[in-house]
Amino acid sequence: MKSWTARGTMMAATVGVTIAQGSTPACGRQPECRKFSEIYSGGRQVCENMWDEAFRYETNESLGLVMWFEGRENPNIDVAARHPHLAHLTDDDSQNQCFLEYFHADGPPVADNSFDECRPWEQSACCTPNTVRSAEALRASYGASYEWDRCGPLSPQCERFFVKEACFYECDPVVGHWRRYPSPSEVNSTAIDGSDRPPYDPECDDFNTLYNPLKNCTGLGLNNWQLYNAPIKASFCDDWYTACADDYFCATDGGSYFSCAAAYEECDNSVLNQESGSTDGVDTRVVVAVVVPAVLVALLAVGAVFFMCTREKQGRPVFHQQINTNPTFNPKADPVYLQEVTDETVPTQQSTV
């Protein structure tokens, strides 16, 4: 997403456990839930603390991006052109390339009239219909640890701001100019200040097929989805704070969305291990189901062999006795049995030679 932790890192290894909204995970380390007004002091903290370094509270509204707009024209295109380091861009440069890559479309933005959510971007979007088909799809798209209502259902007016942020990140072509690690060929056109943005290297990205774990990635970009200091209109951040002031949210690290997600993932994994009876990644119920029957069969086999050997030493073979005690058995009609009886009852002649 927009911090040092990938918005989808947790999704890539999402655990198969569902935590009911507003429930308290039984892991003993669940994050604390507090009111927005107790976590954040205002709109600046909502935009900057919650999203780490992804967004910046921009008091000069002419230079601030919006996370939602009405109508067919994206005002962020003009905003980008007002920033000195992006002044060289034309409208085509601002909207004809999707710089971010995660669930985003590859290449130029696309028009799609099927959007149920994120409608402002239906004429030019870097998101795909499946990603933004509904508010619920956006809420759940990065896995349980990133669901914004882990402290309980949010009020409709508060949740709407989370939906707007998700649409903005997924769909807006302009926001990619604030990508933290631009591709080498795009450093000048996407660098936030034109000087200190290390270029993205796919060999340093553990989600890329070219990832090389042996490469020294010091000073190189680690991903192609992260934002850094994208300027957001102060009025939008203030409205977000007002809408959510009485709603509850995770308070870990001053309400950092990403620190909360990491804490929730740890908690969910702990719950999953408890439910499966596993303490080290091995399900003990499976071990019991397989090993115990095998041990019982082995014990029975050993006991059976011991019993038969004892009977043989006593001169009462198990299977021999079964034949003799069979009420329907006629020894006179069984030459094999008669020969065995003869061998047992007639003394062996000693040779005198």
Coordinates of C-alpha atoms in Angstrom, one line a residue:
M1 CA 0.0 0.0 0.0
K2 CA 1.8 3.1 1.1
S3 CA 4.1 2.3 4.0
W4 CA 7.2 0.2 4.5
T5 CA 4.8 -2.8 4.9
A6 CA 3.1 -3.8 1.7
R7 CA -0.6 -3.3 1.7
G8 CA -0.7 -6.8 0.2
T9 CA 2.1 -8.5 2.1
M10 CA -0.5 -9.8 4.6
M11 CA -2.8 -10.7 1.8
A12 CA -0.2 -12.8 0.1
A13 CA 0.0 -15.0 3.2
T14 CA -3.5 -14.3 4.5
V15 CA -4.4 -16.8 7.2
G16 CA -7.5 -18.9 6.8
V17 CA -9.2 -17.6 9.8
T18 CA -12.1 -15.2 10.1
I19 CA -12.5 -12.9 13.0
A20 CA -16.0 -11.5 13.5
Q21 CA -16.2 -7.7 13.2
G22 CA -15.8 -6.1 16.6
S23 CA -14.8 -9.4 18.3
T24 CA -11.8 -9.7 20.5
P25 CA -9.3 -12.2 19.1
A26 CA -8.2 -14.8 21.7
C27 CA -4.5 -14.3 21.2
G28 CA -3.8 -12.2 24.2
R29 CA -2.0 -9.6 22.1
Q30 CA -4.9 -7.9 20.3
P31 CA -4.4 -4.2 19.5
E32 CA -6.1 -1.6 21.7
C33 CA -9.2 0.0 20.2
R34 CA -9.9 3.7 21.0
K35 CA -12.0 6.5 19.6
F36 CA -10.5 8.5 16.7
S37 CA -10.7 11.6 18.8
E38 CA -8.5 9.9 21.4
I39 CA -6.0 8.6 18.9
Y40 CA -5.7 11.6 16.6
S41 CA -5.7 15.3 17.5
G42 CA -7.1 16.3 14.1
G43 CA -7.1 15.9 10.3
R44 CA -3.3 16.2 10.0
Q45 CA -2.8 13.1 12.2
V46 CA -5.5 11.2 10.4
C47 CA -3.8 11.6 7.0
E48 CA -0.2 11.5 8.2
N49 CA -0.1 9.2 11.3
M50 CA -2.6 6.6 10.0
W51 CA -0.8 6.3 6.7
D52 CA 2.7 6.7 7.9
E53 CA 4.7 8.6 5.2
A54 CA 2.3 7.9 2.3
F55 CA 0.3 11.2 2.6
R56 CA 1.1 14.7 3.6
Y57 CA -1.4 17.2 5.0
E58 CA -1.3 20.0 2.4
T59 CA -2.6 23.4 3.7
N60 CA -2.1 25.0 0.3
E61 CA -5.2 23.6 -1.3
S62 CA -4.2 24.4 -4.8
L63 CA -1.4 21.9 -4.4
G64 CA -3.5 19.3 -2.6
L65 CA -4.9 16.1 -4.2
V66 CA -8.4 15.0 -3.5
M67 CA -9.4 11.4 -2.8
W68 CA -12.8 11.9 -4.3
F69 CA -14.5 14.2 -6.8
E70 CA -17.7 14.6 -8.6
G71 CA -18.1 14.8 -12.4
R72 CA -16.0 13.4 -15.2
E73 CA -12.9 15.6 -14.9
N74 CA -10.2 14.5 -12.5
P75 CA -9.0 17.7 -10.7
N76 CA -5.8 15.9 -9.7
I77 CA -4.4 16.3 -13.2
D78 CA -4.3 20.1 -12.8
V79 CA -2.9 19.8 -9.3
A80 CA 0.0 17.6 -10.5
A81 CA 0.9 20.2 -13.1
R82 CA 1.2 22.9 -10.4
H83 CA 4.0 21.1 -8.5
P84 CA 7.4 22.3 -9.6
H85 CA 9.0 18.9 -10.0
L86 CA 6.0 17.8 -12.2
A87 CA 5.7 21.1 -14.1
H88 CA 7.1 19.5 -17.3
L89 CA 4.2 17.1 -17.5
T90 CA 1.4 17.5 -20.0
D91 CA -2.1 16.3 -19.3
D92 CA -1.3 13.1 -21.2
D93 CA 1.7 12.5 -19.0
S94 CA -0.5 12.9 -15.9
Q95 CA -3.2 10.5 -16.9
N96 CA -1.9 8.0 -19.5
Q97 CA 0.3 5.9 -17.3
C98 CA -0.4 3.7 -14.3
F99 CA 2.8 4.0 -12.3
L100 CA 1.7 2.0 -9.3
E101 CA 1.7 -1.8 -9.5
Y102 CA -0.1 -4.2 -7.2
F103 CA -3.8 -4.8 -8.1
H104 CA -3.4 -2.0 -10.6
A105 CA -3.9 -2.2 -14.3
D106 CA -0.8 -2.4 -16.4
G107 CA 0.1 0.4 -18.9
P108 CA -2.3 3.2 -19.6
P109 CA -5.6 3.8 -17.6
V110 CA -8.7 2.3 -18.9
A111 CA -12.3 3.4 -19.1
D112 CA -15.0 1.1 -17.6
N113 CA -18.6 2.0 -17.0
S114 CA -19.2 -1.0 -14.8
F115 CA -17.8 0.5 -11.6
D116 CA -20.3 0.3 -8.7
E117 CA -17.8 1.9 -6.4
C118 CA -15.1 4.4 -7.4
R119 CA -17.3 5.9 -10.1
P120 CA -15.4 9.2 -10.4
W121 CA -12.6 7.2 -12.2
E122 CA -14.7 5.2 -14.6
Q123 CA -13.4 7.3 -17.6
S124 CA -9.7 6.8 -16.7
A125 CA -8.7 4.3 -14.1
C126 CA -5.7 2.3 -13.0
C127 CA -8.0 -0.1 -11.1
T128 CA -9.8 -3.2 -12.3
P129 CA -13.6 -3.8 -11.9
N130 CA -13.0 -6.8 -9.6
T131 CA -10.9 -4.8 -7.2
V132 CA -13.4 -2.0 -6.8
R133 CA -16.7 -3.8 -7.4
S134 CA -18.0 -2.9 -4.0
A135 CA -17.1 -1.3 -0.7
E136 CA -16.9 -4.8 0.8
A137 CA -14.5 -5.9 -1.9
L138 CA -12.3 -2.9 -1.1
R139 CA -12.5 -3.6 2.6
A140 CA -11.4 -7.2 2.3
S141 CA -9.1 -7.0 -0.7
Y142 CA -5.8 -7.0 1.3
G143 CA -6.8 -9.6 3.8
A144 CA -8.3 -9.7 7.3
S145 CA -5.4 -7.8 8.9
Y146 CA -6.1 -4.7 6.8
E147 CA -9.9 -4.6 7.3
W148 CA -10.7 -1.1 8.6
D149 CA -13.4 -2.2 11.0
R150 CA -11.5 -4.6 13.2
C151 CA -12.6 -2.5 16.3
G152 CA -16.3 -2.9 15.3
P153 CA -18.5 -1.6 12.5
L154 CA -17.8 2.0 11.6
S155 CA -20.5 4.6 11.1
P156 CA -21.6 5.0 7.5
Q157 CA -20.1 8.5 7.2
C158 CA -16.8 7.3 8.6
E159 CA -16.5 4.2 6.5
R160 CA -17.2 6.2 3.4
F161 CA -13.8 8.0 3.9
F162 CA -12.0 4.6 4.0
V163 CA -13.7 3.7 0.7
K164 CA -12.7 7.0 -0.9
E165 CA -9.1 6.5 0.1
A166 CA -9.1 2.9 -1.3
C167 CA -10.6 4.1 -4.6
F168 CA -8.0 6.9 -4.8
Y169 CA -5.1 4.6 -4.2
E170 CA -6.3 1.9 -6.6
C171 CA -7.7 4.0 -9.4
D172 CA -6.1 7.5 -9.7
P173 CA -3.4 7.7 -12.4
V174 CA -2.0 10.9 -10.9
V175 CA -1.1 9.6 -7.5
G176 CA 1.5 7.3 -9.0
H177 CA 3.7 10.4 -9.5
W178 CA 4.3 10.2 -5.8
R179 CA 5.6 6.7 -6.0
R180 CA 8.4 6.1 -3.6
Y181 CA 10.6 4.0 -5.9
P182 CA 10.1 5.0 -9.5
S183 CA 11.5 2.9 -12.3
P184 CA 15.0 4.1 -13.5
S185 CA 13.5 5.5 -16.7
E186 CA 10.8 7.4 -14.8
V187 CA 13.0 8.9 -12.0
N188 CA 12.7 12.4 -13.3
S189 CA 9.0 12.3 -14.1
T190 CA 7.9 10.6 -10.8
A191 CA 10.4 11.7 -8.2
I192 CA 8.8 13.7 -5.4
D193 CA 11.7 16.1 -5.2
G194 CA 13.8 15.1 -8.2
S195 CA 16.8 14.0 -6.2
D196 CA 16.5 11.5 -3.5
R197 CA 14.1 8.8 -4.8
P198 CA 16.1 5.6 -5.3
P199 CA 15.1 3.7 -8.5
Y200 CA 13.0 0.6 -8.3
D201 CA 14.9 -2.6 -8.9
P202 CA 12.8 -5.7 -9.5
E203 CA 15.6 -7.9 -8.2
C204 CA 15.0 -6.3 -4.8
D205 CA 11.3 -6.8 -4.8
D206 CA 10.3 -10.2 -3.2
F207 CA 7.0 -10.1 -5.0
N208 CA 8.6 -9.9 -8.4
T209 CA 9.5 -12.9 -10.5
L210 CA 13.0 -11.4 -10.9
Y211 CA 13.6 -11.2 -7.2
N212 CA 17.2 -12.1 -6.3
P213 CA 17.7 -12.8 -2.5
L214 CA 21.5 -12.6 -2.9
K215 CA 21.6 -9.1 -4.3
N216 CA 22.7 -6.2 -2.2
C217 CA 19.8 -3.8 -2.4
T218 CA 21.2 -1.0 -0.3
G219 CA 20.1 2.3 -1.9
L220 CA 17.7 0.6 -4.3
G221 CA 13.9 0.6 -4.5
L222 CA 12.2 -2.4 -2.9
N223 CA 8.7 -2.2 -4.4
N224 CA 6.6 -0.5 -7.0
W225 CA 3.4 0.2 -5.0
Q226 CA 4.5 2.4 -2.2
L227 CA 3.6 6.1 -2.0
Y228 CA 5.6 8.9 -0.2
N229 CA 4.3 12.3 0.9
A230 CA 1.5 12.6 -1.6
P231 CA -0.1 15.9 -0.8
I232 CA -3.7 15.6 0.3
K233 CA -6.0 18.7 0.8
A234 CA -6.1 19.7 4.4
S235 CA -9.9 20.2 4.2
F236 CA -10.3 16.5 3.1
C237 CA -8.2 15.3 6.1
D238 CA -10.2 17.5 8.5
D239 CA -13.5 16.2 7.2
W240 CA -12.3 12.7 7.6
Y241 CA -11.4 13.3 11.3
T242 CA -14.8 15.0 11.9
A243 CA -16.7 12.1 10.3
C244 CA -14.9 9.4 12.4
A245 CA -14.3 11.3 15.7
D246 CA -16.6 9.0 17.6
D247 CA -15.7 5.7 15.8
Y248 CA -13.3 3.2 17.2
F249 CA -10.0 2.3 15.5
C250 CA -6.8 0.5 16.3
A251 CA -4.5 2.7 18.4
T252 CA -1.2 0.8 17.9
D253 CA 1.7 3.2 17.2
G254 CA -0.5 6.3 17.2
G255 CA -3.1 4.7 15.0
S256 CA -0.7 3.5 12.2
Y257 CA -2.8 1.4 9.8
F258 CA 0.3 -0.7 9.0
S259 CA 1.4 -1.3 12.5
C260 CA -2.1 -2.3 13.3
A261 CA -2.2 -4.7 10.3
A262 CA 1.0 -6.3 11.5
A263 CA -0.4 -6.8 15.0
Y264 CA -3.7 -8.2 13.7
E265 CA -1.8 -10.6 11.5
E266 CA 0.2 -11.9 14.4
C267 CA -3.0 -12.2 16.4
D268 CA -4.9 -14.0 13.7
N269 CA -2.0 -16.5 13.2
S270 CA -2.1 -17.2 16.9
V271 CA -5.8 -17.8 16.8
L272 CA -5.4 -20.1 13.8
N273 CA -2.7 -22.1 15.6
Q274 CA -4.9 -22.4 18.7
E275 CA -7.9 -23.6 16.7
S276 CA -5.8 -26.2 14.8
G277 CA -4.0 -27.4 18.0
S278 CA -0.7 -26.4 16.4
T279 CA 2.2 -24.8 18.2
D280 CA 4.9 -25.0 15.6
G281 CA 3.0 -25.2 12.3
V282 CA 2.1 -28.9 12.7
D283 CA -1.5 -29.8 13.4
T284 CA -1.4 -32.1 16.4
R285 CA -4.8 -33.4 15.7
V286 CA -3.5 -34.9 12.4
V287 CA -0.5 -36.4 14.3
V288 CA -2.8 -38.0 16.8
A289 CA -5.2 -39.3 14.1
V290 CA -2.3 -41.0 12.2
V291 CA 0.1 -42.1 14.9
V292 CA -2.2 -43.5 17.6
P293 CA -4.0 -46.1 15.3
A294 CA -0.6 -47.1 13.8
V295 CA 0.8 -47.8 17.3
L296 CA -2.3 -49.8 18.3
V297 CA -2.0 -52.0 15.2
A298 CA 1.7 -52.6 15.9
L299 CA 0.9 -53.6 19.5
L300 CA -1.8 -56.0 18.4
A301 CA 0.5 -57.6 15.8
V302 CA 3.3 -58.1 18.4
G303 CA 0.8 -59.6 20.9
A304 CA -0.6 -62.0 18.2
V305 CA 2.9 -63.2 17.3
F306 CA 3.8 -63.7 21.0
F307 CA 0.6 -65.7 21.6
M308 CA 1.2 -68.0 18.6
C309 CA 4.8 -68.7 19.6
T310 CA 3.7 -69.6 23.1
R311 CA 1.1 -72.0 21.9
E312 CA 3.6 -73.6 19.5
K313 CA 6.1 -74.2 22.4
Q314 CA 3.3 -75.9 24.4
G315 CA 2.6 -78.3 21.5
R316 CA -0.7 -76.7 20.8
P317 CA -0.4 -74.8 17.6
V318 CA -3.2 -72.2 17.2
F319 CA -4.3 -73.2 13.7
H320 CA -3.9 -77.0 14.4
Q321 CA -6.3 -76.7 17.4
Q322 CA -8.8 -74.8 15.3
I323 CA -8.9 -77.7 12.9
N324 CA -9.3 -80.3 15.6
T325 CA -12.0 -78.4 17.5
N326 CA -14.1 -77.7 14.4
P327 CA -17.3 -79.8 14.9
T328 CA -17.7 -80.3 11.2
F329 CA -14.2 -81.5 10.6
N330 CA -13.7 -85.2 9.7
P331 CA -10.0 -86.2 10.3
K332 CA -10.5 -89.5 8.5
A333 CA -11.3 -87.7 5.3
D334 CA -8.2 -85.5 5.5
P335 CA -5.0 -87.4 4.5
V336 CA -2.8 -84.4 5.4
Y337 CA -4.2 -84.4 9.0
L338 CA -3.8 -88.3 9.2
Q339 CA -0.1 -88.0 8.1
E340 CA 0.5 -85.3 10.7
V341 CA -1.0 -87.5 13.4
T342 CA 1.1 -90.5 12.3
D343 CA 4.2 -88.4 12.3
E344 CA 3.5 -87.3 15.9
T345 CA 2.5 -90.7 17.3
V346 CA 4.9 -93.2 15.6
P347 CA 8.4 -93.3 17.2
T348 CA 11.3 -92.6 14.9
Q349 CA 13.4 -95.7 14.3
Q350 CA 17.0 -95.3 15.3
S351 CA 19.5 -96.5 12.8
T352 CA 21.7 -99.4 14.0
V353 CA 24.2 -99.0 11.2

